[in-house]
Amino acid sequence: MKGFTSNKTPYLFIAPAVILLILFSILPIFIALIISFTDIDLAGLADWSTISFVGLENYKDIFADPVFIKSIYNTLFYVIFGVPLVIICSLGIALLINFGKSPIFKMFRVIFYMPSITNVVAIAVVWSYLYNPQFGLFNYILKLLHLPTIPWLQDPTMAKVSLIILALWRAIGVNMIIFLAALQGIPKEYYEAAQIDGANGWKQLTKITIPLLRYAIFFVSITTMIGWLQFFEEPFIMTKGGPLDSTTSVALFIYQNGFEFSKFGYAAAGSFILFIAIIIVTLVQFRLQNKEGHY
């Protein structure tokens, strides 16, 4: 009896977490999957008898929707340019702060971390003024330098770049802290031995620091990739997907169809397409990481 109780003890400890996971993660995903095969809308929420099963119709329609196709291209644009920039900038700043000798580098930790804990709505309001084509600070500086002004949020391509700049500024802080923690976990004896062997700073960086940061870089790559695939807050607050749907991400497309147009089944189909894409990308990254670790 005692052995039976002790065997059940670990399950009692993990039971609360498992129950919360089922209720607030697995169950909603399962319900969303069912909804994606229906034409549910606001009327359907009030009267379930009006809901019809449409099979794969939502999935067929969404792949024929030009706005959804455009949102895929926009999201790929965000991922291709945003993810490498976040990783490189976060790692570069972490290296400067970790190896910097001046006391001012300690202050940089707070300076670079603050944007990540600041409310995104407040940030968006401030950056909207910075991006203002007539009165914004950025164009004012360009005028002082006798350079042409830039339509930050008015030009389709420049609007995407502007959102990436804002998101990059917000994302650096958290990833910088992760890299700093990993850097401080590297034994100093490695660097001392390298210095004795005559290795310069670049050799130490490429032969010691970067290889030992492999798992931190992998973790940041995974989380950053998922974050950019779900890119939502910046385009939602700053541009509403405009101009001409040029900044509409897949996540924003799902929100607009679900909560603005009340096409819940259609939005659920889009969310599952995004869900599957995130899983595939994550599995590919894990596969690549396992191959690198194996070799």
CSV table of C-alpha atoms in Angstrom, one decimal:
chain,number,residue,atom,x,y,z
A,1,MET,CA,0.0,0.0,0.0
A,2,LYS,CA,2.8,2.3,0.9
A,3,GLY,CA,4.6,1.6,-2.4
A,4,PHE,CA,1.4,2.2,-4.3
A,5,THR,CA,0.9,5.6,-2.6
A,6,SER,CA,4.5,6.7,-3.2
A,7,ASN,CA,4.1,5.7,-6.9
A,8,LYS,CA,1.2,8.1,-7.2
A,9,THR,CA,2.8,11.0,-5.4
A,10,PRO,CA,4.6,12.4,-8.5
A,11,TYR,CA,1.4,12.4,-10.4
A,12,LEU,CA,-0.3,14.3,-7.6
A,13,PHE,CA,2.3,17.0,-7.9
A,14,ILE,CA,2.0,17.5,-11.7
A,15,ALA,CA,-1.8,17.1,-11.7
A,16,PRO,CA,-2.6,20.8,-11.3
A,17,ALA,CA,-0.3,21.8,-14.2
A,18,VAL,CA,-1.7,19.0,-16.4
A,19,ILE,CA,-5.3,20.0,-15.6
A,20,LEU,CA,-4.6,23.7,-16.4
A,21,LEU,CA,-2.8,22.6,-19.6
A,22,ILE,CA,-5.8,20.5,-20.7
A,23,LEU,CA,-8.4,23.2,-19.8
A,24,PHE,CA,-6.7,26.2,-21.2
A,25,SER,CA,-4.6,24.8,-24.0
A,26,ILE,CA,-5.5,21.4,-25.3
A,27,LEU,CA,-9.2,21.7,-25.0
A,28,PRO,CA,-9.4,25.1,-26.7
A,29,ILE,CA,-7.3,23.8,-29.6
A,30,PHE,CA,-9.6,20.8,-30.0
A,31,ILE,CA,-12.7,23.1,-30.0
A,32,ALA,CA,-11.0,25.5,-32.5
A,33,LEU,CA,-10.4,22.5,-34.7
A,34,ILE,CA,-14.1,21.6,-34.7
A,35,ILE,CA,-15.1,25.2,-35.3
A,36,SER,CA,-12.8,25.4,-38.3
A,37,PHE,CA,-15.1,22.9,-40.1
A,38,THR,CA,-18.2,25.0,-39.5
A,39,ASP,CA,-19.6,28.3,-40.6
A,40,ILE,CA,-20.2,29.6,-37.1
A,41,ASP,CA,-20.7,33.4,-36.7
A,42,LEU,CA,-22.4,35.7,-34.1
A,43,ALA,CA,-25.8,34.3,-35.0
A,44,GLY,CA,-24.4,30.8,-34.4
A,45,LEU,CA,-23.3,31.7,-30.9
A,46,ALA,CA,-26.8,32.8,-30.1
A,47,ASP,CA,-28.5,29.8,-31.8
A,48,TRP,CA,-26.5,26.7,-32.4
A,49,SER,CA,-29.1,25.3,-34.8
A,50,THR,CA,-27.9,27.9,-37.4
A,51,ILE,CA,-24.4,26.4,-37.4
A,52,SER,CA,-23.7,24.2,-40.5
A,53,PHE,CA,-20.8,21.8,-41.0
A,54,VAL,CA,-18.9,22.9,-44.1
A,55,GLY,CA,-16.1,20.4,-44.1
A,56,LEU,CA,-12.9,21.7,-45.7
A,57,GLU,CA,-14.7,24.7,-47.3
A,58,ASN,CA,-13.1,27.2,-45.0
A,59,TYR,CA,-9.6,25.9,-45.8
A,60,LYS,CA,-10.3,26.0,-49.5
A,61,ASP,CA,-11.6,29.6,-49.3
A,62,ILE,CA,-8.8,30.8,-47.1
A,63,PHE,CA,-6.1,29.6,-49.6
A,64,ALA,CA,-8.0,31.4,-52.3
A,65,ASP,CA,-8.2,34.6,-50.3
A,66,PRO,CA,-5.8,37.2,-51.7
A,67,VAL,CA,-5.5,39.0,-48.4
A,68,PHE,CA,-4.5,35.7,-46.6
A,69,ILE,CA,-1.9,35.0,-49.3
A,70,LYS,CA,-0.6,38.5,-48.9
A,71,SER,CA,-0.5,38.1,-45.1
A,72,ILE,CA,1.7,35.0,-45.6
A,73,TYR,CA,4.2,37.0,-47.7
A,74,ASN,CA,4.1,39.8,-45.1
A,75,THR,CA,4.7,37.3,-42.3
A,76,LEU,CA,7.6,35.7,-44.2
A,77,PHE,CA,9.1,39.2,-44.7
A,78,TYR,CA,8.9,39.8,-40.9
A,79,VAL,CA,10.5,36.5,-40.1
A,80,ILE,CA,13.3,36.6,-42.7
A,81,PHE,CA,14.4,40.1,-41.7
A,82,GLY,CA,13.3,40.3,-38.1
A,83,VAL,CA,14.6,37.0,-36.6
A,84,PRO,CA,18.3,37.4,-37.7
A,85,LEU,CA,18.3,41.1,-36.6
A,86,VAL,CA,16.9,40.2,-33.2
A,87,ILE,CA,19.5,37.4,-32.7
A,88,ILE,CA,22.4,39.4,-34.0
A,89,CYS,CA,21.6,42.6,-32.1
A,90,SER,CA,20.7,40.9,-28.8
A,91,LEU,CA,23.9,38.8,-28.9
A,92,GLY,CA,26.1,41.8,-29.9
A,93,ILE,CA,24.7,43.9,-27.1
A,94,ALA,CA,25.1,41.0,-24.6
A,95,LEU,CA,28.7,40.6,-25.6
A,96,LEU,CA,29.4,44.3,-25.2
A,97,ILE,CA,27.8,44.4,-21.8
A,98,ASN,CA,29.4,41.2,-20.6
A,99,PHE,CA,33.0,42.0,-21.7
A,100,GLY,CA,32.8,45.8,-21.3
A,101,LYS,CA,35.0,47.1,-18.6
A,102,SER,CA,33.4,50.5,-18.1
A,103,PRO,CA,30.7,50.9,-15.4
A,104,ILE,CA,28.4,52.4,-18.0
A,105,PHE,CA,27.8,49.0,-19.5
A,106,LYS,CA,25.9,48.0,-16.3
A,107,MET,CA,23.5,50.8,-17.0
A,108,PHE,CA,23.0,49.5,-20.6
A,109,ARG,CA,21.3,46.4,-19.1
A,110,VAL,CA,18.5,48.6,-17.8
A,111,ILE,CA,18.4,50.8,-20.9
A,112,PHE,CA,18.0,47.9,-23.3
A,113,TYR,CA,15.7,45.9,-21.1
A,114,MET,CA,13.2,48.6,-20.4
A,115,PRO,CA,11.4,48.5,-23.8
A,116,SER,CA,10.6,44.9,-23.3
A,117,ILE,CA,8.6,45.6,-20.1
A,118,THR,CA,6.9,48.8,-21.3
A,119,ASN,CA,3.3,48.6,-22.4
A,120,VAL,CA,3.1,48.1,-26.1
A,121,VAL,CA,0.2,50.5,-26.5
A,122,ALA,CA,2.2,53.3,-24.9
A,123,ILE,CA,5.2,52.4,-27.1
A,124,ALA,CA,3.0,52.4,-30.2
A,125,VAL,CA,1.6,55.9,-29.5
A,126,VAL,CA,5.1,57.3,-29.0
A,127,TRP,CA,6.5,55.6,-32.1
A,128,SER,CA,3.5,56.8,-34.1
A,129,TYR,CA,4.6,60.4,-33.4
A,130,LEU,CA,8.2,59.5,-34.2
A,131,TYR,CA,7.1,58.1,-37.6
A,132,ASN,CA,4.7,61.0,-38.4
A,133,PRO,CA,5.6,62.2,-41.9
A,134,GLN,CA,5.2,65.9,-41.2
A,135,PHE,CA,6.0,66.3,-37.5
A,136,GLY,CA,7.9,63.1,-36.6
A,137,LEU,CA,11.3,63.2,-35.0
A,138,PHE,CA,12.9,60.9,-37.5
A,139,ASN,CA,11.9,63.0,-40.5
A,140,TYR,CA,12.9,66.1,-38.6
A,141,ILE,CA,16.4,64.7,-38.2
A,142,LEU,CA,16.6,63.8,-41.9
A,143,LYS,CA,15.6,67.4,-42.8
A,144,LEU,CA,18.4,68.7,-40.6
A,145,LEU,CA,20.8,66.5,-42.4
A,146,HIS,CA,19.4,67.7,-45.8
A,147,LEU,CA,18.2,64.2,-46.6
A,148,PRO,CA,14.8,63.3,-48.2
A,149,THR,CA,12.0,62.5,-45.7
A,150,ILE,CA,10.7,58.9,-45.5
A,151,PRO,CA,7.0,57.8,-45.6
A,152,TRP,CA,7.5,55.5,-42.7
A,153,LEU,CA,4.0,54.1,-42.4
A,154,GLN,CA,2.6,55.3,-45.7
A,155,ASP,CA,4.7,53.3,-48.2
A,156,PRO,CA,3.8,49.5,-48.3
A,157,THR,CA,7.4,48.2,-48.1
A,158,MET,CA,8.6,51.0,-45.7
A,159,ALA,CA,5.7,50.3,-43.4
A,160,LYS,CA,6.9,46.7,-42.9
A,161,VAL,CA,10.4,47.9,-42.3
A,162,SER,CA,9.1,50.5,-39.8
A,163,LEU,CA,7.2,47.8,-37.8
A,164,ILE,CA,10.3,45.5,-37.8
A,165,ILE,CA,12.4,48.4,-36.4
A,166,LEU,CA,9.9,48.9,-33.6
A,167,ALA,CA,9.6,45.2,-32.9
A,168,LEU,CA,13.4,44.8,-32.9
A,169,TRP,CA,13.7,47.6,-30.4
A,170,ARG,CA,11.2,45.9,-28.1
A,171,ALA,CA,12.6,42.3,-28.5
A,172,ILE,CA,16.3,43.0,-27.8
A,173,GLY,CA,15.9,43.3,-24.0
A,174,VAL,CA,14.6,39.8,-23.1
A,175,ASN,CA,16.9,38.0,-25.5
A,176,MET,CA,19.9,40.1,-24.3
A,177,ILE,CA,19.2,38.8,-20.7
A,178,ILE,CA,19.2,35.2,-21.9
A,179,PHE,CA,22.5,35.7,-23.7
A,180,LEU,CA,24.0,37.4,-20.7
A,181,ALA,CA,23.0,34.5,-18.4
A,182,ALA,CA,24.6,32.1,-20.9
A,183,LEU,CA,27.7,34.2,-21.2
A,184,GLN,CA,28.2,34.4,-17.5
A,185,GLY,CA,27.9,30.6,-17.3
A,186,ILE,CA,31.1,30.1,-19.4
A,187,PRO,CA,34.1,29.3,-17.2
A,188,LYS,CA,36.7,32.1,-17.2
A,189,GLU,CA,39.4,29.4,-17.3
A,190,TYR,CA,38.7,28.8,-21.0
A,191,TYR,CA,39.5,32.4,-21.8
A,192,GLU,CA,42.6,32.4,-19.6
A,193,ALA,CA,43.9,29.2,-21.3
A,194,ALA,CA,43.2,30.8,-24.7
A,195,GLN,CA,45.1,33.9,-23.8
A,196,ILE,CA,48.1,31.9,-22.7
A,197,ASP,CA,48.0,30.1,-26.1
A,198,GLY,CA,48.1,33.5,-27.7
A,199,ALA,CA,44.5,33.6,-29.0
A,200,ASN,CA,43.2,37.1,-29.8
A,201,GLY,CA,39.8,38.4,-29.1
A,202,TRP,CA,38.3,37.3,-32.4
A,203,LYS,CA,39.6,33.7,-31.9
A,204,GLN,CA,38.2,33.6,-28.4
A,205,LEU,CA,34.8,34.8,-29.7
A,206,THR,CA,34.6,32.3,-32.6
A,207,LYS,CA,36.3,29.3,-30.9
A,208,ILE,CA,35.0,29.6,-27.3
A,209,THR,CA,32.1,32.0,-26.9
A,210,ILE,CA,29.9,31.3,-29.9
A,211,PRO,CA,30.2,27.5,-29.7
A,212,LEU,CA,29.4,27.5,-26.0
A,213,LEU,CA,26.4,29.7,-26.7
A,214,ARG,CA,25.0,27.1,-29.1
A,215,TYR,CA,22.0,26.1,-26.9
A,216,ALA,CA,21.2,29.7,-25.9
A,217,ILE,CA,21.3,30.7,-29.6
A,218,PHE,CA,19.0,27.8,-30.4
A,219,PHE,CA,16.5,28.7,-27.7
A,220,VAL,CA,16.4,32.3,-28.7
A,221,SER,CA,16.1,31.3,-32.4
A,222,ILE,CA,13.1,29.0,-31.6
A,223,THR,CA,11.2,31.6,-29.4
A,224,THR,CA,12.0,34.5,-31.7
A,225,MET,CA,10.8,32.6,-34.8
A,226,ILE,CA,7.6,31.6,-33.1
A,227,GLY,CA,7.1,35.2,-31.9
A,228,TRP,CA,7.6,36.6,-35.4
A,229,LEU,CA,5.3,34.0,-37.0
A,230,GLN,CA,2.6,35.3,-34.5
A,231,PHE,CA,3.5,38.9,-35.2
A,232,PHE,CA,0.4,40.9,-34.2
A,233,GLU,CA,0.6,43.7,-31.7
A,234,GLU,CA,2.7,46.2,-33.8
A,235,PRO,CA,0.7,46.0,-37.0
A,236,PHE,CA,-2.6,45.9,-35.1
A,237,ILE,CA,-1.9,49.1,-33.1
A,238,MET,CA,0.3,51.0,-35.6
A,239,THR,CA,-1.2,50.3,-39.1
A,240,LYS,CA,-4.3,48.2,-38.7
A,241,GLY,CA,-2.8,46.1,-41.5
A,242,GLY,CA,-2.4,49.0,-44.0
A,243,PRO,CA,-1.6,50.5,-46.3
A,244,LEU,CA,-3.3,48.2,-48.8
A,245,ASP,CA,-2.9,45.2,-46.5
A,246,SER,CA,0.9,45.5,-46.8
A,247,THR,CA,1.5,45.0,-43.1
A,248,THR,CA,-1.3,42.5,-42.4
A,249,SER,CA,0.3,39.4,-40.7
A,250,VAL,CA,-1.4,36.0,-40.5
A,251,ALA,CA,-2.2,36.6,-36.9
A,252,LEU,CA,-3.8,40.0,-37.7
A,253,PHE,CA,-5.7,38.4,-40.5
A,254,ILE,CA,-7.1,35.8,-38.1
A,255,TYR,CA,-8.1,38.5,-35.6
A,256,GLN,CA,-9.8,40.7,-38.2
A,257,ASN,CA,-11.9,37.8,-39.6
A,258,GLY,CA,-12.7,36.4,-36.1
A,259,PHE,CA,-13.4,39.5,-34.1
A,260,GLU,CA,-14.1,42.2,-36.6
A,261,PHE,CA,-16.0,40.3,-39.3
A,262,SER,CA,-17.4,37.6,-36.9
A,263,LYS,CA,-16.3,34.7,-39.3
A,264,PHE,CA,-15.3,32.4,-36.5
A,265,GLY,CA,-15.0,29.2,-38.6
A,266,TYR,CA,-13.0,31.0,-41.2
A,267,ALA,CA,-10.6,32.5,-38.6
A,268,ALA,CA,-10.3,29.2,-36.8
A,269,ALA,CA,-9.1,27.6,-40.1
A,270,GLY,CA,-6.5,30.3,-40.5
A,271,SER,CA,-5.4,29.8,-36.9
A,272,PHE,CA,-4.8,26.1,-37.6
A,273,ILE,CA,-2.8,26.8,-40.7
A,274,LEU,CA,-0.6,29.1,-38.6
A,275,PHE,CA,-0.5,26.5,-35.8
A,276,ILE,CA,0.7,23.8,-38.2
A,277,ALA,CA,3.3,26.1,-39.8
A,278,ILE,CA,4.7,26.9,-36.3
A,279,ILE,CA,5.0,23.2,-35.5
A,280,ILE,CA,6.7,22.4,-38.8
A,281,VAL,CA,9.2,25.3,-38.4
A,282,THR,CA,9.9,24.3,-34.8
A,283,LEU,CA,10.5,20.6,-35.7
A,284,VAL,CA,12.8,21.6,-38.5
A,285,GLN,CA,14.9,23.7,-36.2
A,286,PHE,CA,15.1,20.9,-33.6
A,287,ARG,CA,16.1,18.5,-36.4
A,288,LEU,CA,18.9,20.9,-37.6
A,289,GLN,CA,20.0,21.4,-34.0
A,290,ASN,CA,20.2,17.6,-33.4
A,291,LYS,CA,22.3,17.2,-36.5
A,292,GLU,CA,24.7,19.9,-35.5
A,293,GLY,CA,25.0,18.4,-32.0
A,294,HIS,CA,25.5,14.9,-33.5
A,295,TYR,CA,28.4,16.1,-35.7
